[in-house]
Structure formats: C-alpha cells, structure tokens
PDB file of C-alpha atoms in Angstrom:
ATOM      1  CA  MET A  19      75.843  64.774   7.214  1.00  0.00           C
ATOM      2  CA  SER A  20      73.543  61.836   7.271  1.00  0.00           C
ATOM      3  CA  PHE A  21      72.937  59.121   9.886  1.00  0.00           C
ATOM      4  CA  ASP A  22      70.162  56.834   8.706  1.00  0.00           C
ATOM      5  CA  LEU A  23      69.981  53.496  10.514  1.00  0.00           C
ATOM      6  CA  PRO A  24      67.629  51.900  13.052  1.00  0.00           C
ATOM      7  CA  ARG A  25      68.453  52.497  16.642  1.00  0.00           C
ATOM      8  CA  ASN A  26      68.450  50.060  19.591  1.00  0.00           C
ATOM      9  CA  VAL A  27      68.034  46.950  17.420  1.00  0.00           C
ATOM     10  CA  ILE A  28      70.631  44.339  16.436  1.00  0.00           C
ATOM     11  CA  LEU A  29      71.173  44.452  12.685  1.00  0.00           C
ATOM     12  CA  PRO A  30      72.727  41.678  10.559  1.00  0.00           C
ATOM     13  CA  ILE A  31      75.684  43.008   8.520  1.00  0.00           C
ATOM     14  CA  ASP A  32      76.961  41.348   5.391  1.00  0.00           C
ATOM     15  CA  GLU A  33      79.342  44.228   4.410  1.00  0.00           C
ATOM     16  CA  VAL A  34      80.932  47.204   6.193  1.00  0.00           C
ATOM     17  CA  ASP A  35      81.602  49.947   3.632  1.00  0.00           C
ATOM     18  CA  VAL A  36      82.949  52.682   5.910  1.00  0.00           C
ATOM     19  CA  ARG A  37      85.588  54.809   4.198  1.00  0.00           C
ATOM     20  CA  LEU A  38      88.163  57.242   5.419  1.00  0.00           C
ATOM     21  CA  ASP A  39      87.785  60.793   4.036  1.00  0.00           C
ATOM     22  CA  SER A  40      91.057  62.770   3.917  1.00  0.00           C
ATOM     23  CA  ASN A  41      89.285  66.049   4.604  1.00  0.00           C
ATOM     24  CA  SER A  42      89.050  67.395   8.168  1.00  0.00           C
ATOM     25  CA  HIS A  43      85.918  66.597  10.095  1.00  0.00           C
ATOM     26  CA  PRO A  44      83.821  69.714  10.396  1.00  0.00           C
ATOM     27  CA  PHE A  45      83.502  69.202  14.152  1.00  0.00           C
ATOM     28  CA  GLU A  46      87.240  69.429  14.624  1.00  0.00           C
ATOM     29  CA  ARG A  47      87.653  72.239  12.168  1.00  0.00           C
ATOM     30  CA  ASP A  48      84.954  74.381  13.852  1.00  0.00           C
ATOM     31  CA  ASN A  49      85.903  73.815  17.479  1.00  0.00           C
ATOM     32  CA  GLU A  50      89.648  74.158  17.631  1.00  0.00           C
ATOM     33  CA  ALA A  51      89.685  76.464  20.690  1.00  0.00           C
ATOM     34  CA  ALA A  52      87.124  74.523  22.653  1.00  0.00           C
ATOM     35  CA  ILE A  53      89.040  71.267  21.905  1.00  0.00           C
ATOM     36  CA  ALA A  54      92.271  72.685  23.266  1.00  0.00           C
ATOM     37  CA  GLU A  55      90.612  74.109  26.384  1.00  0.00           C
ATOM     38  CA  ASN A  56      88.772  70.838  27.146  1.00  0.00           C
ATOM     39  CA  TRP A  57      91.937  68.834  26.625  1.00  0.00           C
ATOM     40  CA  GLN A  58      93.713  70.782  29.333  1.00  0.00           C
ATOM     41  CA  ARG A  59      90.974  69.910  31.799  1.00  0.00           C
ATOM     42  CA  GLU A  60      91.058  66.223  30.724  1.00  0.00           C
ATOM     43  CA  MET A  61      94.798  66.047  31.160  1.00  0.00           C
ATOM     44  CA  ALA A  62      94.592  67.606  34.586  1.00  0.00           C
ATOM     45  CA  ALA A  63      92.164  64.903  35.657  1.00  0.00           C
ATOM     46  CA  LYS A  64      93.943  61.970  33.937  1.00  0.00           C
ATOM     47  CA  PRO A  65      97.606  62.825  33.045  1.00  0.00           C
ATOM     48  CA  ALA A  66      98.143  59.444  31.379  1.00  0.00           C
ATOM     49  CA  LEU A  67      95.879  60.380  28.462  1.00  0.00           C
ATOM     50  CA  TYR A  68      97.547  60.491  25.028  1.00  0.00           C
ATOM     51  CA  ASP A  69      96.415  62.721  22.192  1.00  0.00           C
ATOM     52  CA  GLY A  70      96.595  60.121  19.456  1.00  0.00           C
ATOM     53  CA  THR A  71      94.534  59.699  16.350  1.00  0.00           C
ATOM     54  CA  VAL A  72      91.069  58.118  16.072  1.00  0.00           C
ATOM     55  CA  VAL A  73      88.193  58.512  13.672  1.00  0.00           C
ATOM     56  CA  LEU A  74      84.781  60.144  13.814  1.00  0.00           C
ATOM     57  CA  LEU A  75      81.882  59.581  11.363  1.00  0.00           C
ATOM     58  CA  SER A  76      80.222  62.187   9.352  1.00  0.00           C
ATOM     59  CA  ALA A  77      77.759  59.800   7.740  1.00  0.00           C
ATOM     60  CA  LEU A  78      76.463  56.232   8.347  1.00  0.00           C
ATOM     61  CA  ALA A  79      73.492  54.351   6.887  1.00  0.00           C
ATOM     62  CA  TYR A  80      72.104  50.807   6.849  1.00  0.00           C
ATOM     63  CA  ARG A  81      71.122  49.574   3.380  1.00  0.00           C
ATOM     64  CA  ASP A  82      70.359  45.982   2.395  1.00  0.00           C
ATOM     65  CA  SER A  83      72.385  44.438   5.267  1.00  0.00           C
ATOM     66  CA  ARG A  84      75.253  46.868   4.532  1.00  0.00           C
ATOM     67  CA  LEU A  85      76.731  49.597   6.649  1.00  0.00           C
ATOM     68  CA  VAL A  86      77.812  52.477   4.436  1.00  0.00           C
ATOM     69  CA  GLY A  87      79.558  55.442   5.901  1.00  0.00           C
ATOM     70  CA  ARG A  88      82.241  58.122   5.877  1.00  0.00           C
ATOM     71  CA  CYS A  89      84.706  58.990   8.581  1.00  0.00           C
ATOM     72  CA  HIS A  90      87.618  61.319   9.237  1.00  0.00           C
ATOM     73  CA  ALA A  91      90.806  61.089  11.229  1.00  0.00           C
ATOM     74  CA  VAL A  92      90.661  63.351  14.302  1.00  0.00           C
ATOM     75  CA  LYS A  93      92.767  63.932  17.403  1.00  0.00           C
ATOM     76  CA  TYR A  94      91.777  62.130  20.515  1.00  0.00           C
ATOM     77  CA  SER A  95      91.295  65.499  22.165  1.00  0.00           C
ATOM     78  CA  THR A  96      88.657  66.195  19.520  1.00  0.00           C
ATOM     79  CA  PHE A  97      86.964  62.894  20.372  1.00  0.00           C
ATOM     80  CA  MET A  98      86.969  63.883  24.127  1.00  0.00           C
ATOM     81  CA  LEU A  99      85.134  67.185  23.422  1.00  0.00           C
ATOM     82  CA  TRP A 100      82.763  65.359  21.066  1.00  0.00           C
ATOM     83  CA  ARG A 101      81.726  62.988  23.907  1.00  0.00           C
ATOM     84  CA  LYS A 102      80.299  65.987  25.720  1.00  0.00           C
ATOM     85  CA  ASN A 103      78.531  67.455  22.718  1.00  0.00           C
ATOM     86  CA  ARG A 104      77.481  64.438  20.670  1.00  0.00           C
ATOM     87  CA  GLU A 105      73.828  65.293  20.339  1.00  0.00           C
ATOM     88  CA  ARG A 106      74.491  68.503  18.403  1.00  0.00           C
ATOM     89  CA  SER A 107      77.851  67.752  16.905  1.00  0.00           C
ATOM     90  CA  GLY A 108      77.055  66.419  13.453  1.00  0.00           C
ATOM     91  CA  ALA A 109      79.356  63.494  14.212  1.00  0.00           C
ATOM     92  CA  GLU A 110      78.979  59.932  15.459  1.00  0.00           C
ATOM     93  CA  HIS A 111      81.277  57.247  16.723  1.00  0.00           C
ATOM     94  CA  ALA A 112      81.595  53.655  15.526  1.00  0.00           C
ATOM     95  CA  TYR A 113      83.784  50.873  17.007  1.00  0.00           C
ATOM     96  CA  ALA A 114      84.147  47.123  16.914  1.00  0.00           C
ATOM     97  CA  HIS A 115      83.777  44.301  19.430  1.00  0.00           C
ATOM     98  CA  ALA A 116      85.184  40.818  19.178  1.00  0.00           C
ATOM     99  CA  VAL A 117      82.572  38.986  21.294  1.00  0.00           C
ATOM    100  CA  LEU A 118      84.972  36.533  22.957  1.00  0.00           C
ATOM    101  CA  VAL A 119      83.265  33.148  23.458  1.00  0.00           C
ATOM    102  CA  ALA A 120      85.002  30.538  25.596  1.00  0.00           C
ATOM    103  CA  GLY A 121      84.757  26.808  24.984  1.00  0.00           C
ATOM    104  CA  ASP A 122      82.137  26.581  27.795  1.00  0.00           C
ATOM    105  CA  ASN A 123      80.007  29.246  26.007  1.00  0.00           C
ATOM    106  CA  ALA A 124      80.784  31.874  28.680  1.00  0.00           C
ATOM    107  CA  LEU A 125      81.749  35.338  27.492  1.00  0.00           C
ATOM    108  CA  VAL A 126      85.044  36.988  28.478  1.00  0.00           C
ATOM    109  CA  ALA A 127      85.026  40.755  28.735  1.00  0.00           C
ATOM    110  CA  ILE A 128      87.454  43.184  30.504  1.00  0.00           C
ATOM    111  CA  ARG A 129      87.261  45.891  33.111  1.00  0.00           C
ATOM    112  CA  MET A 130      89.162  49.046  32.123  1.00  0.00           C
ATOM    113  CA  GLY A 131      92.039  50.380  34.231  1.00  0.00           C
ATOM    114  CA  SER A 132      91.737  53.296  36.659  1.00  0.00           C
ATOM    115  CA  HIS A 133      93.910  55.659  34.565  1.00  0.00           C
ATOM    116  CA  THR A 134      91.710  55.365  31.477  1.00  0.00           C
ATOM    117  CA  VAL A 135      88.738  57.427  30.333  1.00  0.00           C
ATOM    118  CA  ASN A 136      86.374  54.490  30.929  1.00  0.00           C
ATOM    119  CA  ALA A 137      87.885  53.532  34.301  1.00  0.00           C
ATOM    120  CA  GLY A 138      86.070  50.593  35.884  1.00  0.00           C
ATOM    121  CA  ARG A 139      83.693  50.029  33.000  1.00  0.00           C
ATOM    122  CA  VAL A 140      83.134  46.581  31.587  1.00  0.00           C
ATOM    123  CA  TYR A 141      82.933  45.673  27.897  1.00  0.00           C
ATOM    124  CA  PHE A 142      84.604  43.439  25.305  1.00  0.00           C
ATOM    125  CA  ALA A 143      88.231  44.419  24.674  1.00  0.00           C
ATOM    126  CA  ALA A 144      88.072  47.137  21.999  1.00  0.00           C
ATOM    127  CA  GLY A 145      89.247  50.518  20.834  1.00  0.00           C
ATOM    128  CA  SER A 146      88.216  53.204  18.391  1.00  0.00           C
ATOM    129  CA  PHE A 147      89.070  52.752  14.810  1.00  0.00           C
ATOM    130  CA  GLU A 148      92.414  54.295  13.885  1.00  0.00           C
ATOM    131  CA  PRO A 149      93.956  55.055  10.463  1.00  0.00           C
ATOM    132  CA  ILE A 150      95.961  51.746  10.738  1.00  0.00           C
ATOM    133  CA  ASP A 151      92.624  49.811  10.621  1.00  0.00           C
ATOM    134  CA  PHE A 152      91.943  51.000   7.018  1.00  0.00           C
ATOM    135  CA  ARG A 153      92.928  49.184   3.842  1.00  0.00           C
ATOM    136  CA  ASP A 154      92.855  51.350   0.681  1.00  0.00           C
ATOM    137  CA  GLY A 155      90.588  53.704   2.547  1.00  0.00           C
ATOM    138  CA  LEU A 156      88.146  51.006   3.692  1.00  0.00           C
ATOM    139  CA  VAL A 157      87.806  49.981   7.314  1.00  0.00           C
ATOM    140  CA  ASP A 158      88.873  46.391   8.187  1.00  0.00           C
ATOM    141  CA  VAL A 159      86.767  45.742  11.265  1.00  0.00           C
ATOM    142  CA  ASP A 160      88.250  42.293  11.957  1.00  0.00           C
ATOM    143  CA  PHE A 161      91.792  43.673  11.870  1.00  0.00           C
ATOM    144  CA  ASN A 162      90.698  46.252  14.456  1.00  0.00           C
ATOM    145  CA  MET A 163      89.076  43.583  16.619  1.00  0.00           C
ATOM    146  CA  ILE A 164      92.115  41.282  16.568  1.00  0.00           C
ATOM    147  CA  ARG A 165      94.563  44.162  17.093  1.00  0.00           C
ATOM    148  CA  GLU A 166      92.705  45.663  20.086  1.00  0.00           C
ATOM    149  CA  VAL A 167      92.142  42.295  21.782  1.00  0.00           C
ATOM    150  CA  GLY A 168      95.879  41.515  21.398  1.00  0.00           C
ATOM    151  CA  GLU A 169      96.982  44.895  22.733  1.00  0.00           C
ATOM    152  CA  GLU A 170      94.693  44.788  25.788  1.00  0.00           C
ATOM    153  CA  THR A 171      94.622  41.124  26.754  1.00  0.00           C
ATOM    154  CA  GLY A 172      97.638  39.458  25.049  1.00  0.00           C
ATOM    155  CA  LEU A 173      95.306  36.937  23.286  1.00  0.00           C
ATOM    156  CA  ASP A 174      95.756  36.273  19.566  1.00  0.00           C
ATOM    157  CA  LEU A 175      92.424  35.810  17.962  1.00  0.00           C
ATOM    158  CA  SER A 176      93.796  35.350  14.431  1.00  0.00           C
ATOM    159  CA  ALA A 177      93.287  31.570  14.579  1.00  0.00           C
ATOM    160  CA  ALA A 178      90.042  31.624  16.575  1.00  0.00           C
ATOM    161  CA  GLN A 179      86.792  30.347  15.084  1.00  0.00           C
ATOM    162  CA  ARG A 180      85.138  33.404  13.622  1.00  0.00           C
ATOM    163  CA  GLY A 181      81.372  33.969  13.251  1.00  0.00           C
ATOM    164  CA  ARG A 182      80.187  33.928   9.692  1.00  0.00           C
ATOM    165  CA  ARG A 183      78.790  37.451   9.775  1.00  0.00           C
ATOM    166  CA  CYS A 184      78.953  40.678  11.673  1.00  0.00           C
ATOM    167  CA  TYR A 185      76.141  42.482  13.467  1.00  0.00           C
ATOM    168  CA  ALA A 186      75.654  46.132  14.514  1.00  0.00           C
ATOM    169  CA  LEU A 187      73.815  47.855  17.298  1.00  0.00           C
ATOM    170  CA  SER A 188      73.326  51.583  16.972  1.00  0.00           C
ATOM    171  CA  THR A 189      72.373  53.747  20.015  1.00  0.00           C
ATOM    172  CA  ALA A 190      72.452  57.405  20.864  1.00  0.00           C
ATOM    173  CA  ASN A 191      76.042  56.880  22.107  1.00  0.00           C
ATOM    174  CA  GLY A 192      77.410  55.271  18.930  1.00  0.00           C
ATOM    175  CA  THR A 193      77.387  52.191  16.735  1.00  0.00           C
ATOM    176  CA  VAL A 194      79.096  48.990  17.760  1.00  0.00           C
ATOM    177  CA  ILE A 195      79.958  46.457  15.022  1.00  0.00           C
ATOM    178  CA  PHE A 196      80.495  42.992  16.495  1.00  0.00           C
ATOM    179  CA  ARG A 197      81.325  39.419  15.600  1.00  0.00           C
ATOM    180  CA  ARG A 198      81.686  36.253  17.693  1.00  0.00           C
ATOM    181  CA  TYR A 199      85.200  34.815  18.084  1.00  0.00           C
ATOM    182  CA  ARG A 200      85.266  31.400  19.815  1.00  0.00           C
ATOM    183  CA  VAL A 201      88.341  29.820  21.376  1.00  0.00           C
ATOM    184  CA  ALA A 202      88.524  26.252  22.674  1.00  0.00           C
ATOM    185  CA  GLU A 203      89.661  26.952  26.259  1.00  0.00           C
ATOM    186  CA  PRO A 204      87.084  27.383  29.077  1.00  0.00           C
ATOM    187  CA  ALA A 205      86.545  30.872  30.434  1.00  0.00           C
ATOM    188  CA  ASP A 206      88.551  30.334  33.590  1.00  0.00           C
ATOM    189  CA  GLU A 207      91.663  29.435  31.563  1.00  0.00           C
ATOM    190  CA  ILE A 208      91.205  32.437  29.265  1.00  0.00           C
ATOM    191  CA  ALA A 209      90.819  34.689  32.240  1.00  0.00           C
ATOM    192  CA  ARG A 210      94.015  33.178  33.786  1.00  0.00           C
ATOM    193  CA  ARG A 211      95.982  33.935  30.676  1.00  0.00           C
ATOM    194  CA  ILE A 212      94.645  37.557  30.549  1.00  0.00           C
ATOM    195  CA  GLY A 213      95.447  38.019  34.205  1.00  0.00           C
ATOM    196  CA  GLU A 214      99.111  36.901  33.641  1.00  0.00           C
ATOM    197  CA  PHE A 215      99.382  39.234  30.709  1.00  0.00           C
ATOM    198  CA  VAL A 216      98.030  42.209  32.740  1.00  0.00           C
ATOM    199  CA  ALA A 217     100.361  41.413  35.642  1.00  0.00           C
ATOM    200  CA  ALA A 218     103.401  41.447  33.365  1.00  0.00           C
ATOM    201  CA  GLU A 219     102.528  44.776  31.736  1.00  0.00           C
ATOM    202  CA  THR A 220     104.224  47.927  33.044  1.00  0.00           C
ATOM    203  CA  ASP A 221     101.163  50.055  32.280  1.00  0.00           C
ATOM    204  CA  PRO A 222      98.234  47.793  31.450  1.00  0.00           C
ATOM    205  CA  GLU A 223      95.218  49.338  29.830  1.00  0.00           C
ATOM    206  CA  ILE A 224      92.808  47.004  31.581  1.00  0.00           C
ATOM    207  CA  GLU A 225      92.325  46.098  35.210  1.00  0.00           C
ATOM    208  CA  ALA A 226      91.211  42.453  34.909  1.00  0.00           C
ATOM    209  CA  PRO A 227      89.164  40.017  32.824  1.00  0.00           C
ATOM    210  CA  VAL A 228      85.441  39.618  33.518  1.00  0.00           C
ATOM    211  CA  ILE A 229      83.586  36.324  32.931  1.00  0.00           C
ATOM    212  CA  ILE A 230      79.886  36.462  31.999  1.00  0.00           C
ATOM    213  CA  ARG A 231      78.173  33.086  32.211  1.00  0.00           C
ATOM    214  CA  SER A 232      74.564  33.990  31.500  1.00  0.00           C
ATOM    215  CA  ALA A 233      72.256  36.838  30.490  1.00  0.00           C
ATOM    216  CA  ASP A 234      71.485  37.283  34.217  1.00  0.00           C
ATOM    217  CA  ASP A 235      75.193  37.378  35.189  1.00  0.00           C
ATOM    218  CA  LEU A 236      75.703  41.088  34.606  1.00  0.00           C
ATOM    219  CA  PRO A 237      78.788  42.597  36.338  1.00  0.00           C
ATOM    220  CA  ASP A 238      78.891  46.011  37.969  1.00  0.00           C
ATOM    221  CA  GLY A 239      80.151  48.751  35.721  1.00  0.00           C
ATOM    222  CA  LEU A 240      78.725  47.164  32.534  1.00  0.00           C
ATOM    223  CA  MET A 241      78.562  49.658  29.624  1.00  0.00           C
ATOM    224  CA  GLY A 242      75.055  50.301  28.423  1.00  0.00           C
ATOM    225  CA  HIS A 243      75.457  48.796  24.975  1.00  0.00           C
ATOM    226  CA  MET A 244      76.697  45.456  26.428  1.00  0.00           C
ATOM    227  CA  LYS A 245      73.410  44.158  27.854  1.00  0.00           C
ATOM    228  CA  PRO A 246      71.731  43.633  24.451  1.00  0.00           C
ATOM    229  CA  LEU A 247      74.861  41.884  23.115  1.00  0.00           C
ATOM    230  CA  ILE A 248      74.995  39.533  26.135  1.00  0.00           C
ATOM    231  CA  GLU A 249      71.272  38.761  25.772  1.00  0.00           C
ATOM    232  CA  TRP A 250      71.752  38.116  22.034  1.00  0.00           C
ATOM    233  CA  HIS A 251      74.560  35.701  22.653  1.00  0.00           C
ATOM    234  CA  PHE A 252      72.774  33.640  25.251  1.00  0.00           C
ATOM    235  CA  ALA A 253      69.329  33.662  23.576  1.00  0.00           C
ATOM    236  CA  GLU A 254      67.937  30.338  22.480  1.00  0.00           C
ATOM    237  CA  SER A 255      67.687  31.000  18.775  1.00  0.00           C
ATOM    238  CA  ASP A 256      69.267  30.150  15.468  1.00  0.00           C
ATOM    239  CA  GLU A 257      71.692  33.041  15.770  1.00  0.00           C
ATOM    240  CA  ASN A 258      73.909  30.799  17.877  1.00  0.00           C
ATOM    241  CA  SER A 259      74.529  28.680  14.791  1.00  0.00           C
ATOM    242  CA  ASP A 260      76.710  31.386  13.262  1.00  0.00           C
ATOM    243  CA  LEU A 261      79.758  29.763  14.803  1.00  0.00           C
TER     244      LEU A 261
END
C-alpha cells in the first residue's frame, strides 16, 4: 500500500489514472465486525444514512503531473469506520470538486443538510467516487463532478466552460481533485436557482447555497480543505487564465 504525493500543496494534474480493483479492500476485509458495530451507532445517531457503495484508495502517487492510484469498492459503513481510523488504516480517500465560478467571479458552494454526516459544513457540491464513475475501470472525475452537482443542486454543468486542467490538493484527510467550471449567470442568480431546487426536493441533501466573493469572505462551517482552494481561485496569478 503506497501513498506517495506531496501534502498541503496544490498540484497541477494532466491525467488522473486511478483504477478500480475488483478485490476487496484489506481494511474492509479485516474489520467486518467493527464495521457492523460502528454502523449501528451511526444509524442510531442519523437514521437517514444509507449503506451504499463508495470507493477507498489502497495506493496513490503523483508522477510527472499524473495521479496514479488504485481503489476498491467498499460499503459506506466501511467508509464511516475508516473516518475514525484513517491514520492507521492503510487506506485513503479521494474525491472531486467542481469549483463553481459565477459570471461575476464569485464562487458558489453549498451547506450540507442537518441529516447528513457533514451537517452544516460548507464545501463545493461533491460526493465520493462510486462504481458508476468509472469507465473501463478508470475513474472519470468530470463525470463525477457533473453528476454530484446535478444531484445536489439541480444545476447541469455539462455545457459550462470547463477549466483546461485539473488540480489536486492532498492533506491528511484525503485528496481532492478539482477543476473550475464557469457559468455565465451571476452568483445571486445561481444561488436563487439552487434555492428553488432545494425547496422543491422532498429530502434535499443540502441546506442552502453559499456565495463566496473573496478570499476573505469565508463562511462559518467551511471544511478545512476549502480555504486553500478559495485562495487559489482569487489569487492574482496566471492560474486564473485556465478558463
């Protein structure tokens, strides 16, 4: 099990070569009883949780602007126990963010609903990779980004202006792969559309949209990995030319 990439620095990514291994992840295989016991406690606290399928990494490396890794499908209950044991688990988590840029250059994030694991936390609409996000065994990060944004906000980013490349930020809590997606409408209009979608949902996953207009405009509940992404976007540098 190998995790070999710089931490706490934004990395340019030209290719994501993360493949789905059909074998069981060793963490799930070796912790069946603990996973079941922990899931009972999680369900008692948040009965709306669903034991679906996500993926956990068993290897990830950064080589020549490429992310190369191996992952395995696991139960969500496995993921929940892993969250409490990540430092000694031999597993890591990777996920993707569509950095939603409005026509006025503001960012539009979301605040998660009270019934979710990340209740009240703020980040870009996203979800863990699932088997549906893989094509011939290879993860399609943009498919995941567009799918998750659509499911959580009702927005269709398939026709949005897409940044030319992806980037990654790896921390002790996981690796986020992200790309800018710009839409023409100003942030207030995007937020209005998201708000209407949430109001019409029977059981919405998110509580509300959150507009971020500058690197100093940081909302309460912001997830730790978000601050570097926000600073990166608003920085006066050539990086902003990727759109």
